[in-house]
Short mmCIF file of C-alpha atoms in Angstrom, two decimals:
data_model
loop_
_atom_site.label_atom_id
_atom_site.label_comp_id
_atom_site.label_asym_id
_atom_site.label_seq_id
_atom_site.Cartn_x
_atom_site.Cartn_y
_atom_site.Cartn_z
CA UNK A 847 -0.04 -0.18 0.03
CA UNK A 848 1.35 3.81 -0.89
CA UNK A 849 2.55 5.46 1.90
CA UNK A 850 -0.02 8.86 0.96
CA UNK A 851 -3.78 7.53 1.88
CA UNK A 852 -6.35 9.52 -0.32
CA UNK A 853 -9.14 8.58 1.89
CA UNK A 854 -8.28 9.31 5.80
CA UNK A 855 -10.40 8.45 8.80
CA UNK A 856 -9.02 9.48 12.01
CA UNK A 857 -10.53 8.79 15.02
CA UNK A 858 -14.11 9.11 13.89
CA UNK A 859 -16.74 8.68 16.50
CA UNK A 860 -20.68 9.10 16.03
CA UNK A 861 -24.07 8.92 17.77
CA UNK A 862 -27.85 7.44 17.34
CA UNK A 863 -29.47 9.54 20.24
CA UNK A 864 -27.40 8.07 23.13
CA UNK A 865 -25.95 5.31 21.39
CA UNK A 866 -22.19 5.18 20.67
CA UNK A 867 -22.24 3.84 16.78
CA UNK A 868 -18.80 4.81 15.72
CA UNK A 869 -15.71 4.67 18.42
CA UNK A 870 -12.47 6.01 17.59
CA UNK A 871 -12.28 4.96 13.94
CA UNK A 872 -9.25 5.05 11.91
CA UNK A 873 -8.54 3.98 8.71
CA UNK A 874 -6.78 4.74 5.85
CA UNK A 875 -7.68 3.87 1.66
CA UNK A 876 -5.00 4.01 -0.29
CA UNK A 877 -5.45 5.94 -4.17
CA UNK A 878 -6.50 2.95 -6.49
CA UNK A 879 -7.66 0.85 -3.53
CA UNK A 880 -10.15 -1.21 -3.20
CA UNK A 881 -11.09 -2.42 0.57
CA UNK A 882 -13.50 -4.07 1.72
CA UNK A 883 -15.93 -2.82 5.56
CA UNK A 884 -16.81 -5.94 6.91
CA UNK A 885 -18.44 -6.76 9.79
CA UNK A 886 -21.80 -8.10 11.97
CA UNK A 887 -25.18 -6.57 11.77
CA UNK A 888 -25.06 -3.05 14.13
CA UNK A 889 -21.35 -3.36 13.37
CA UNK A 890 -21.79 0.05 12.33
CA UNK A 891 -20.54 -0.24 8.62
CA UNK A 892 -23.78 1.95 7.30
CA UNK A 893 -22.95 4.36 10.04
CA UNK A 894 -19.64 4.77 9.03
CA UNK A 895 -20.19 5.50 4.69
CA UNK A 896 -22.85 8.22 6.33
CA UNK A 897 -20.36 9.88 8.40
CA UNK A 898 -18.17 9.82 5.53
CA UNK A 899 -21.01 11.61 3.11
CA UNK A 900 -21.88 14.14 5.45
CA UNK A 901 -25.35 12.33 5.93
CA UNK A 902 -24.84 11.39 9.53
CA UNK A 903 -22.77 14.05 11.75
CA UNK A 904 -19.25 12.88 13.79
CA UNK A 905 -19.40 13.77 17.22
CA UNK A 906 -15.49 13.74 16.68
CA UNK A 907 -12.69 12.79 14.72
CA UNK A 908 -11.66 13.79 11.09
CA UNK A 909 -12.39 13.15 7.50
CA UNK A 910 -10.02 13.84 5.57
CA UNK A 911 -9.85 13.72 1.21
CA UNK A 912 -6.38 14.16 -0.29
CA UNK A 913 -5.76 16.21 2.68
CA UNK A 914 -8.72 18.24 2.78
CA UNK A 915 -11.04 18.05 5.72
CA UNK A 916 -14.81 17.18 4.57
CA UNK A 917 -15.70 16.01 8.35
CA UNK A 918 -18.33 19.36 8.29
CA UNK A 919 -19.49 19.55 5.13
CA UNK A 920 -23.11 18.82 4.41
CA UNK A 921 -23.90 15.89 1.80
CA UNK A 922 -24.50 17.78 -1.22
CA UNK A 923 -21.05 19.31 -0.85
CA UNK A 924 -19.07 15.92 -0.03
CA UNK A 925 -19.90 14.53 -3.28
CA UNK A 926 -18.44 17.75 -5.39
CA UNK A 927 -15.21 17.24 -3.27
CA UNK A 928 -15.00 14.01 -4.83
CA UNK A 929 -16.69 11.90 -2.48
CA UNK A 930 -19.47 9.53 -4.03
CA UNK A 931 -22.01 6.76 -1.73
CA UNK A 932 -24.13 4.51 -3.31
CA UNK A 933 -26.21 4.14 -0.31
CA UNK A 934 -27.68 0.45 0.68
CA UNK A 935 -30.21 -0.24 -2.08
CA UNK A 936 -29.15 2.11 -4.12
CA UNK A 937 -31.08 4.98 -3.39
CA UNK A 938 -32.20 5.33 -7.03
CA UNK A 939 -35.08 7.56 -7.59
CA UNK A 940 -38.00 5.20 -8.76
CA UNK A 941 -39.97 8.62 -10.00
CA UNK A 942 -37.50 9.43 -12.65
CA UNK A 943 -36.23 7.51 -16.18
CA UNK A 944 -32.85 5.93 -16.28
CA UNK A 945 -31.29 8.16 -18.02
CA UNK A 946 -32.73 11.14 -15.46
CA UNK A 947 -31.16 9.57 -12.67
CA UNK A 948 -27.63 9.43 -14.38
CA UNK A 949 -27.90 12.89 -15.62
CA UNK A 950 -28.52 13.62 -11.95
CA UNK A 951 -25.52 12.55 -10.97
CA UNK A 952 -23.60 15.32 -13.01
CA UNK A 953 -25.96 17.73 -12.37
CA UNK A 954 -23.67 20.17 -10.27
CA UNK A 955 -20.88 19.53 -12.35
CA UNK A 956 -19.87 22.85 -14.57
CA UNK A 957 -19.22 20.68 -17.48
CA UNK A 958 -22.96 18.64 -17.08
CA UNK A 959 -23.36 19.76 -20.88
CA UNK A 960 -20.52 17.66 -22.00
CA UNK A 961 -21.78 14.03 -22.81
CA UNK A 962 -18.50 12.08 -22.61
CA UNK A 963 -19.08 11.08 -19.04
CA UNK A 964 -22.62 10.08 -20.01
CA UNK A 965 -21.46 8.27 -22.67
CA UNK A 966 -18.59 6.11 -20.88
CA UNK A 967 -21.17 5.34 -18.00
CA UNK A 968 -23.78 4.04 -20.04
CA UNK A 969 -20.95 1.74 -21.94
CA UNK A 970 -20.25 0.46 -18.84
CA UNK A 971 -24.25 -0.76 -18.46
CA UNK A 972 -25.00 -2.37 -21.72
CA UNK A 973 -28.85 -3.47 -19.75
CA UNK A 974 -29.07 0.55 -19.40
CA UNK A 975 -28.79 1.87 -22.84
CA UNK A 976 -32.04 0.23 -23.77
CA UNK A 977 -33.76 1.40 -21.04
CA UNK A 978 -32.84 5.18 -21.06
CA UNK A 979 -36.30 7.02 -21.67
CA UNK A 980 -37.83 3.60 -19.49
CA UNK A 981 -39.25 4.84 -15.90
CA UNK A 982 -36.52 3.15 -13.14
CA UNK A 983 -39.02 1.60 -12.02
CA UNK A 984 -39.09 -0.96 -14.33
CA UNK A 985 -35.51 -2.04 -13.68
CA UNK A 986 -34.86 -5.11 -11.91
CA UNK A 987 -32.73 -5.46 -8.77
CA UNK A 988 -29.49 -5.76 -10.27
CA UNK A 989 -30.07 -2.94 -12.98
CA UNK A 990 -30.89 -0.82 -10.46
CA UNK A 991 -27.78 -1.29 -8.93
CA UNK A 992 -25.96 -0.38 -12.36
CA UNK A 993 -28.13 2.59 -12.61
CA UNK A 994 -26.77 3.57 -9.06
CA UNK A 995 -23.00 3.43 -9.55
CA UNK A 996 -23.77 4.48 -12.91
CA UNK A 997 -24.94 7.95 -10.91
CA UNK A 998 -22.57 7.93 -9.18
CA UNK A 999 -19.79 7.68 -11.41
CA UNK A 1000 -21.71 10.76 -12.94
CA UNK A 1001 -20.28 12.97 -10.68
CA UNK A 1002 -16.22 11.68 -11.48
CA UNK A 1003 -15.63 10.84 -8.11
CA UNK A 1004 -11.90 9.90 -6.76
CA UNK A 1005 -13.79 7.75 -4.18
CA UNK A 1006 -16.45 5.18 -4.32
CA UNK A 1007 -18.38 4.29 -1.36
CA UNK A 1008 -20.76 1.52 -1.81
CA UNK A 1009 -23.36 0.32 1.15
CA UNK A 1010 -23.61 -3.77 -0.07
CA UNK A 1011 -24.30 -3.29 -3.10
CA UNK A 1012 -25.35 -7.35 -2.96
CA UNK A 1013 -28.54 -6.73 -1.04
CA UNK A 1014 -31.14 -8.91 -2.30
CA UNK A 1015 -29.04 -10.32 -5.27
CA UNK A 1016 -28.39 -13.27 -7.03
CA UNK A 1017 -24.96 -14.31 -6.80
CA UNK A 1018 -24.40 -14.70 -10.14
CA UNK A 1019 -24.90 -10.78 -10.40
CA UNK A 1020 -23.53 -10.08 -7.08
CA UNK A 1021 -20.26 -11.29 -9.23
CA UNK A 1022 -21.11 -9.16 -11.93
CA UNK A 1023 -20.83 -6.11 -9.70
CA UNK A 1024 -18.12 -7.48 -7.79
CA UNK A 1025 -16.00 -7.34 -11.48
CA UNK A 1026 -17.23 -4.46 -12.55
CA UNK A 1027 -15.89 -2.63 -9.53
CA UNK A 1028 -12.65 -3.86 -9.56
CA UNK A 1029 -12.42 -3.37 -13.21
CA UNK A 1030 -13.58 -0.18 -12.71
CA UNK A 1031 -10.62 0.56 -10.22
CA UNK A 1032 -7.83 -1.18 -12.32
CA UNK A 1033 -8.90 0.83 -15.86
CA UNK A 1034 -9.64 4.50 -14.58
CA UNK A 1035 -7.66 4.27 -11.36
CA UNK A 1036 -11.56 5.04 -9.27
CA UNK A 1037 -10.83 3.77 -5.34
CA UNK A 1038 -13.68 2.01 -4.36
CA UNK A 1039 -14.59 1.75 -0.41
CA UNK A 1040 -17.27 -1.69 -0.43
CA UNK A 1041 -19.04 -2.27 3.08
CA UNK A 1042 -20.43 -5.85 2.45
CA UNK A 1043 -21.97 -8.40 4.95
CA UNK A 1044 -21.30 -11.23 1.71
CA UNK A 1045 -17.51 -10.69 3.50
CA UNK A 1046 -16.49 -14.01 1.23
CA UNK A 1047 -17.35 -12.79 -1.86
CA UNK A 1048 -15.73 -8.60 -0.99
CA UNK A 1049 -13.01 -10.71 0.39
CA UNK A 1050 -12.06 -12.68 -2.72
CA UNK A 1051 -12.57 -9.16 -5.26
CA UNK A 1052 -10.85 -6.30 -2.92
CA UNK A 1053 -7.09 -6.27 -1.86
CA UNK A 1054 -7.73 -5.18 1.59
CA UNK A 1055 -10.13 -5.43 4.46
CA UNK A 1056 -11.68 -3.70 7.39
CA UNK A 1057 -13.44 -5.78 10.22
CA UNK A 1058 -16.05 -3.25 12.01
CA UNK A 1059 -17.06 -4.93 15.99
CA UNK A 1060 -19.57 -2.89 17.63
CA UNK A 1061 -18.11 0.52 16.36
CA UNK A 1062 -15.30 -0.28 16.24
CA UNK A 1063 -11.85 -1.20 13.79
CA UNK A 1064 -11.62 -4.79 15.47
CA UNK A 1065 -8.77 -6.12 12.73
CA UNK A 1066 -7.61 -4.80 9.70
CA UNK A 1067 -5.28 -6.36 6.42
CA UNK A 1068 -5.13 -7.71 3.39
CA UNK A 1069 -7.95 -9.55 1.79
CA UNK A 1070 -6.28 -12.43 1.42
CA UNK A 1071 -4.46 -12.42 4.81
CA UNK A 1072 -8.13 -12.33 6.36
CA UNK A 1073 -9.64 -14.69 4.65
CA UNK A 1074 -6.97 -17.12 5.25
CA UNK A 1075 -7.24 -16.38 9.17
CA UNK A 1076 -9.68 -19.04 10.62
CA UNK A 1077 -9.74 -16.56 13.85
CA UNK A 1078 -11.28 -13.51 12.50
CA UNK A 1079 -13.54 -15.57 10.04
CA UNK A 1080 -14.69 -17.16 13.15
CA UNK A 1081 -15.02 -14.61 15.26
CA UNK A 1082 -16.30 -11.74 12.84
CA UNK A 1083 -17.34 -12.63 9.29
CA UNK A 1084 -19.55 -15.87 10.49
CA UNK A 1085 -18.08 -18.41 7.70
CA UNK B 1334 -77.45 24.05 -26.54
CA UNK B 1335 -75.89 27.50 -26.42
CA UNK B 1336 -77.15 27.19 -22.83
CA UNK B 1337 -74.86 24.41 -22.38
CA UNK B 1338 -71.71 26.06 -24.95
CA UNK B 1339 -72.34 29.30 -21.63
CA UNK B 1340 -72.35 27.03 -19.19
CA UNK B 1341 -69.33 25.06 -20.56
CA UNK B 1342 -67.43 27.79 -20.90
CA UNK B 1343 -67.92 29.95 -17.33
CA UNK B 1344 -66.87 26.50 -15.97
CA UNK B 1345 -63.65 25.69 -17.33
CA UNK B 1346 -63.18 29.54 -16.69
CA UNK B 1347 -64.14 29.41 -13.06
CA UNK B 1348 -62.37 26.24 -13.29
CA UNK B 1349 -59.12 27.74 -14.61
CA UNK B 1350 -58.53 29.49 -10.66
CA UNK B 1351 -59.62 26.46 -8.70
CA UNK B 1352 -57.04 24.75 -11.02
CA UNK B 1353 -54.55 26.81 -10.15
CA UNK B 1354 -54.81 26.31 -6.44
CA UNK B 1355 -54.71 23.21 -6.57
CA UNK B 1356 -51.62 23.21 -8.73
CA UNK B 1357 -50.27 24.53 -5.95
CA UNK B 1358 -51.39 22.68 -3.42
CA UNK B 1359 -49.89 19.84 -4.83
CA UNK B 1360 -46.31 21.42 -5.77
CA UNK B 1361 -46.10 21.62 -2.17
CA UNK B 1362 -47.50 18.37 -1.47
CA UNK B 1363 -45.40 16.60 -3.46
CA UNK B 1364 -42.27 18.19 -2.37
CA UNK B 1365 -42.90 18.13 1.16
CA UNK B 1366 -46.33 15.95 1.56
CA UNK B 1367 -48.05 18.34 3.93
CA UNK B 1368 -51.09 20.14 2.70
CA UNK B 1369 -50.77 23.59 2.75
CA UNK B 1370 -54.16 25.59 4.36
CA UNK B 1371 -51.42 28.65 4.29
CA UNK B 1372 -52.01 28.36 0.40
CA UNK B 1373 -55.15 31.21 -0.02
CA UNK B 1374 -53.89 33.59 3.22
CA UNK B 1375 -51.05 34.01 0.96
CA UNK B 1376 -53.05 34.63 -1.98
CA UNK B 1377 -54.81 37.09 -0.19
CA UNK B 1378 -51.40 38.72 0.62
CA UNK B 1379 -49.92 39.07 -2.97
CA UNK B 1380 -53.92 40.43 -4.17
CA UNK B 1381 -54.06 43.44 -1.39
CA UNK B 1382 -50.51 44.06 -2.75
CA UNK B 1383 -51.72 44.37 -6.52
CA UNK B 1384 -54.67 46.35 -4.76
CA UNK B 1385 -52.62 48.75 -3.41
CA UNK B 1386 -49.82 48.74 -5.64
CA UNK B 1387 -53.12 49.28 -8.38
CA UNK B 1388 -54.28 52.16 -6.83
CA UNK B 1389 -50.77 53.83 -6.27
CA UNK B 1390 -50.24 53.39 -9.65
CA UNK B 1391 -53.52 53.45 -11.94
CA UNK B 1392 -51.93 50.11 -13.59
CA UNK B 1393 -53.83 46.80 -13.39
CA UNK B 1394 -50.37 45.71 -15.03
CA UNK B 1395 -47.92 46.65 -12.39
CA UNK B 1396 -50.41 45.13 -9.57
CA UNK B 1397 -50.67 41.85 -11.32
CA UNK B 1398 -47.20 41.12 -11.79
CA UNK B 1399 -46.49 42.87 -8.11
CA UNK B 1400 -48.56 40.40 -7.14
CA UNK B 1401 -47.23 37.04 -8.54
CA UNK B 1402 -43.93 38.34 -6.92
CA UNK B 1403 -45.12 39.14 -3.33
CA UNK B 1404 -46.82 36.26 -3.34
CA UNK B 1405 -43.59 33.90 -4.43
CA UNK B 1406 -42.19 35.68 -1.83
CA UNK B 1407 -44.28 35.31 0.90
CA UNK B 1408 -44.75 31.13 -0.16
CA UNK B 1409 -40.60 31.03 -0.03
CA UNK B 1410 -40.20 33.70 3.69
CA UNK B 1411 -43.26 30.86 5.05
CA UNK B 1412 -41.11 27.64 4.31
CA UNK B 1413 -37.28 29.32 5.11
CA UNK B 1414 -38.65 30.77 8.70
CA UNK B 1415 -41.91 29.08 10.20
CA UNK B 1416 -42.26 25.73 8.32
CA UNK B 1417 -38.53 24.58 8.04
CA UNK B 1418 -37.88 24.50 11.80
CA UNK B 1419 -41.22 22.77 12.63
CA UNK B 1420 -41.44 20.40 9.77
CA UNK B 1421 -38.25 18.77 11.69
CA UNK B 1422 -40.01 18.31 14.42
CA UNK B 1423 -43.15 16.49 12.96
CA UNK B 1424 -45.04 16.72 10.21
CA UNK B 1425 -48.63 17.14 10.98
CA UNK B 1426 -46.91 19.85 13.74
CA UNK B 1427 -46.27 21.57 10.51
CA UNK B 1428 -49.59 21.08 8.93
CA UNK B 1429 -51.31 22.47 11.74
CA UNK B 1430 -49.41 25.77 12.01
CA UNK B 1431 -50.08 26.16 7.89
CA UNK B 1432 -53.57 26.23 9.42
CA UNK B 1433 -52.28 28.89 12.47
CA UNK B 1434 -50.88 30.84 9.65
CA UNK B 1435 -54.23 31.28 7.59
CA UNK B 1436 -56.11 32.41 10.49
CA UNK B 1437 -53.37 34.66 11.71
CA UNK B 1438 -52.88 36.29 8.37
CA UNK B 1439 -56.42 36.78 7.37
CA UNK B 1440 -56.54 38.92 10.33
CA UNK B 1441 -53.58 40.58 9.67
CA UNK B 1442 -54.49 41.33 6.25
CA UNK B 1443 -58.16 42.63 8.34
CA UNK B 1444 -55.86 45.25 10.24
CA UNK B 1445 -54.13 46.48 7.64
CA UNK B 1446 -56.41 47.36 4.65
CA UNK B 1447 -59.42 47.41 6.95
CA UNK B 1448 -62.08 43.70 7.03
CA UNK B 1449 -64.78 45.97 4.41
CA UNK B 1450 -64.93 44.68 1.22
CA UNK B 1451 -63.11 46.78 -1.23
CA UNK B 1452 -63.79 46.84 -4.90
CA UNK B 1453 -61.37 45.42 -6.89
CA UNK B 1454 -61.31 46.55 -10.48
CA UNK B 1455 -60.58 43.82 -13.35
CA UNK B 1456 -58.35 44.38 -16.73
CA UNK B 1457 -61.41 42.76 -18.35
CA UNK B 1458 -64.91 42.85 -19.14
CA UNK B 1459 -66.73 39.22 -17.48
CA UNK B 1460 -69.61 40.40 -19.49
CA UNK B 1461 -71.35 38.13 -21.86
CA UNK B 1462 -70.49 34.80 -23.17
CA UNK B 1463 -66.62 33.37 -22.88
CA UNK B 1464 -65.79 36.96 -21.43
CA UNK B 1465 -61.89 38.85 -21.72
CA UNK B 1466 -61.87 37.89 -18.11
CA UNK B 1467 -63.14 34.50 -18.86
CA UNK B 1468 -60.48 33.93 -21.78
CA UNK B 1469 -57.55 35.16 -19.80
CA UNK B 1470 -58.74 33.09 -16.91
CA UNK B 1471 -58.14 29.99 -18.77
CA UNK B 1472 -55.33 31.32 -21.15
CA UNK B 1473 -53.02 32.45 -17.91
CA UNK B 1474 -53.83 29.11 -16.26
CA UNK B 1475 -52.94 27.00 -19.73
CA UNK B 1476 -49.69 29.21 -19.99
CA UNK B 1477 -47.77 28.51 -16.41
CA UNK B 1478 -49.51 24.85 -16.44
CA UNK B 1479 -47.80 23.90 -19.72
CA UNK B 1480 -44.30 26.29 -18.26
CA UNK B 1481 -44.48 24.71 -14.90
CA UNK B 1482 -44.65 21.12 -16.52
CA UNK B 1483 -41.61 22.28 -19.17
CA UNK B 1484 -39.55 23.97 -16.27
CA UNK B 1485 -40.13 20.31 -13.71
CA UNK B 1486 -40.00 18.40 -16.80
CA UNK B 1487 -36.78 19.82 -19.37
CA UNK B 1488 -34.96 21.84 -17.34
CA UNK B 1489 -31.87 20.74 -14.66
CA UNK B 1490 -33.77 22.80 -12.60
CA UNK B 1491 -36.52 20.93 -12.46
CA UNK B 1492 -34.34 17.81 -12.22
CA UNK B 1493 -33.54 18.66 -9.15
CA UNK B 1494 -36.75 19.62 -7.77
CA UNK B 1495 -38.29 16.44 -8.94
CA UNK B 1496 -35.01 14.35 -7.01
CA UNK B 1497 -36.01 16.78 -4.01
CA UNK B 1498 -39.32 15.65 -3.86
CA UNK B 1499 -39.04 12.29 -4.59
CA UNK B 1500 -36.42 11.33 -3.08
CA UNK B 1501 -34.01 13.66 -0.72
CA UNK B 1502 -31.21 11.38 0.68
CA UNK B 1503 -30.34 10.14 -2.95
CA UNK B 1504 -30.88 14.11 -3.90
CA UNK B 1505 -28.07 15.19 -1.47
CA UNK B 1506 -25.84 12.22 -2.81
CA UNK B 1507 -26.16 13.69 -6.03
CA UNK B 1508 -25.59 17.34 -4.91
CA UNK B 1509 -28.42 18.65 -4.80
CA UNK B 1510 -29.10 21.62 -2.16
CA UNK B 1511 -32.48 19.96 -1.04
CA UNK B 1512 -33.13 22.86 1.06
CA UNK B 1513 -33.17 25.45 -1.49
CA UNK B 1514 -35.32 23.08 -3.79
CA UNK B 1515 -37.79 22.80 -1.25
CA UNK B 1516 -37.82 27.38 -0.61
CA UNK B 1517 -38.21 27.26 -4.35
CA UNK B 1518 -40.93 24.85 -4.29
CA UNK B 1519 -43.41 27.09 -2.35
CA UNK B 1520 -42.04 29.95 -4.18
CA UNK B 1521 -43.32 29.40 -7.31
CA UNK B 1522 -46.63 27.38 -5.35
CA UNK B 1523 -47.30 30.49 -4.12
CA UNK B 1524 -46.78 32.36 -6.96
CA UNK B 1525 -49.51 30.28 -8.34
CA UNK B 1526 -51.34 30.46 -5.95
CA UNK B 1527 -51.30 34.53 -6.11
CA UNK B 1528 -52.41 34.23 -9.86
CA UNK B 1529 -55.56 32.03 -8.56
CA UNK B 1530 -56.05 34.75 -6.13
CA UNK B 1531 -55.79 37.52 -8.89
CA UNK B 1532 -58.58 35.32 -11.30
CA UNK B 1533 -60.83 34.20 -8.96
CA UNK B 1534 -60.76 37.29 -6.49
CA UNK B 1535 -62.24 40.10 -8.50
CA UNK B 1536 -64.73 42.43 -8.08
CA UNK B 1537 -65.22 42.08 -4.90
CA UNK B 1538 -62.10 41.91 -2.10
CA UNK B 1539 -62.30 41.20 2.00
CA UNK B 1540 -60.41 38.65 4.30
CA UNK B 1541 -62.57 35.80 3.47
CA UNK B 1542 -62.75 35.94 -0.05
CA UNK B 1543 -61.11 32.97 -0.57
CA UNK B 1544 -62.14 30.82 1.75
CA UNK B 1545 -64.83 29.21 -0.56
CA UNK B 1546 -62.51 29.40 -3.68
CA UNK B 1547 -59.83 27.13 -0.80
CA UNK B 1548 -62.61 24.48 -0.43
CA UNK B 1549 -62.70 24.12 -4.47
CA UNK B 1550 -59.26 24.44 -4.73
CA UNK B 1551 -58.24 21.65 -2.52
CA UNK B 1552 -61.03 19.99 -3.51
CA UNK B 1553 -59.56 19.93 -7.02
CA UNK B 1554 -56.29 18.88 -5.80
CA UNK B 1555 -57.79 15.97 -3.62
CA UNK B 1556 -59.81 14.87 -6.87
CA UNK B 1557 -57.42 14.54 -9.09
CA UNK B 1558 -54.71 13.15 -6.68
CA UNK B 1559 -52.98 14.78 -4.53
CA UNK B 1560 -49.54 14.06 -6.12
CA UNK B 1561 -50.30 14.41 -9.57
CA UNK B 1562 -49.52 18.41 -11.04
CA UNK B 1563 -51.93 17.02 -13.80
CA UNK B 1564 -55.08 15.80 -11.50
CA UNK B 1565 -54.25 19.16 -9.83
CA UNK B 1566 -55.46 20.65 -13.62
CA UNK B 1567 -57.93 18.16 -14.55
CA UNK B 1568 -59.57 18.41 -11.35
CA UNK B 1569 -59.48 22.29 -11.13
CA UNK B 1570 -61.46 22.20 -14.61
CA UNK B 1571 -63.68 19.16 -13.68
CA UNK B 1572 -64.95 21.34 -10.56
CA UNK B 1573 -65.29 24.28 -12.43
CA UNK B 1574 -67.44 22.66 -15.36
CA UNK B 1575 -69.83 20.45 -12.83
CA UNK B 1576 -70.59 23.24 -10.73
CA UNK B 1577 -71.44 24.99 -13.86
CA UNK B 1578 -73.83 22.26 -15.13
CA UNK B 1579 -75.12 21.86 -11.85
CA UNK B 1580 -76.19 25.58 -11.39
CA UNK B 1581 -77.28 26.48 -14.50
CA UNK B 1582 -79.44 23.12 -14.79
CA UNK B 1583 -80.59 22.42 -11.48
CA UNK B 1584 -80.10 25.47 -9.41
CA UNK B 1585 -77.06 27.97 -8.27
CA UNK B 1586 -78.30 27.00 -4.38
CA UNK B 1587 -77.04 22.89 -5.07
CA UNK B 1588 -73.70 24.03 -6.88
CA UNK B 1589 -71.37 23.57 -3.87
CA UNK B 1590 -72.81 20.55 -3.08
CA UNK B 1591 -71.50 19.52 -7.11
CA UNK B 1592 -68.76 19.93 -5.62
CA UNK B 1593 -69.31 17.78 -2.99
CA UNK B 1594 -70.77 14.66 -4.91
CA UNK B 1595 -67.69 14.90 -7.71
CA UNK B 1596 -65.04 13.96 -4.52
CA UNK B 1597 -67.41 11.15 -3.43
CA UNK B 1598 -67.96 10.26 -6.70
CA UNK B 1599 -64.36 10.26 -7.79
CA UNK B 1600 -63.29 8.91 -4.79
CA UNK B 1601 -65.33 5.57 -4.26
CA UNK B 1602 -64.14 4.83 -7.56
CA UNK B 1603 -60.47 5.68 -7.61
CA UNK B 1604 -59.68 6.89 -4.20
CA UNK B 1605 -55.88 8.54 -4.74
CA UNK B 1606 -57.69 10.19 -7.26
CA UNK B 1607 -58.41 10.37 -10.97
CA UNK B 1608 -54.65 10.43 -12.34
CA UNK B 1609 -52.66 9.49 -9.26
CA UNK B 1610 -50.19 6.33 -8.93
CA UNK B 1611 -50.31 3.68 -7.49
CA UNK B 1612 -50.35 3.84 -3.75
CA UNK B 1613 -47.63 0.88 -3.47
CA UNK B 1614 -43.72 1.84 -3.88
CA UNK B 1615 -41.32 -0.28 -4.27
CA UNK B 1616 -38.40 0.49 -3.08
#
């Protein structure tokens, strides 16, 4: 891993009411990294992502992207700094068409009239091309996840955060999406942070893993190592 | 036959004002899921502003323009200053506050301009079959509705507005300033509400002048489906037509009842309104 992290989380703590959901979480994601954040239900994975992108307010700690402090920025500003977030379920807006969902993702950019990004994203997802003008409600679960990722990519982010993209998808589709994320990293240099319940699948595609337990980073290391380490697997990952 | 045509034209013209008011309610309902009972009060302020401006300048059209501007500003202000902090606590609180605002603003208008009726002249004659005033009502509401549709459907601003209304979190993650969109939505809605007021107000102006109009406006919105702008317009015209036919053929004393009848009939056939989407939403 390179020395200068692209995304650096330092001592992040967050609460829901009196309950401490994130407890002094620190993790570094290198440029072009492909990382998994794993852990049981309620370990704080989703809250971690929501706090990173300003949907949830941190109690203390810092979030740095290329050295810029994003901790106090509202969500609508965070995306403009290069941190994109595909929330759980994708957050596709079913009342809009496929194309409108995509365009929405790049609307804040000053070069939004430039079709290049749109065409590039379309090229990544052939199933979406023929459904362009259709309502997003007509898409299957896998296609919705693609659309959600596509919308995030329209912002040309430096880091893409994904919250359980495999949720509710068939294993084959999940595999396609994981492969796509890896390809994106390999070919475009996108940095990806993948929150997953599906630990085995996520570790097989990523190069680094963080395991959250009760709001703390319980262990971290190269994905292969975590996959091979029986103790970690039994204690935190449940397989 | 002439009678029928007259009734149809009259119905469409008065329906235009109901349609505009219904549209203003639907825009806010879509964005915030609350029925803005203060809408007629905002229109009232706008129309009284027009009354004063017209008296000062002698120009109806300067008054007309100031009504729309005052209406828009009042709507945006109410959202930003009063509704937003309250909507954070609960939706029901916000709805009740709009009801309170209605009473407060009506009272305030009475204190400033007096509770007695003012004559409020109109730019057009409203005598005869399909008078210039009727034509103006239909055309202006038609143009505004089309313009609104075009802006929502085809502009980046409209896409932001829709995203913010349908899915605030996804909108924020896509860089949309959702709060700003809410304020803009209230502004646009109250702009259209002010237009409805300018159409429905004359020839007399008093603090309670919009009470009945509002009842028909909200009826139109419910008939059309509270979250469907097209439904609001169709509902408004339907209410206007229905009341016109009933008062023409059966007697004017039954007109108000006919609005109620339309609600009962439409809602028993289509409980979510004529054009409403199915309520079950896939997530």
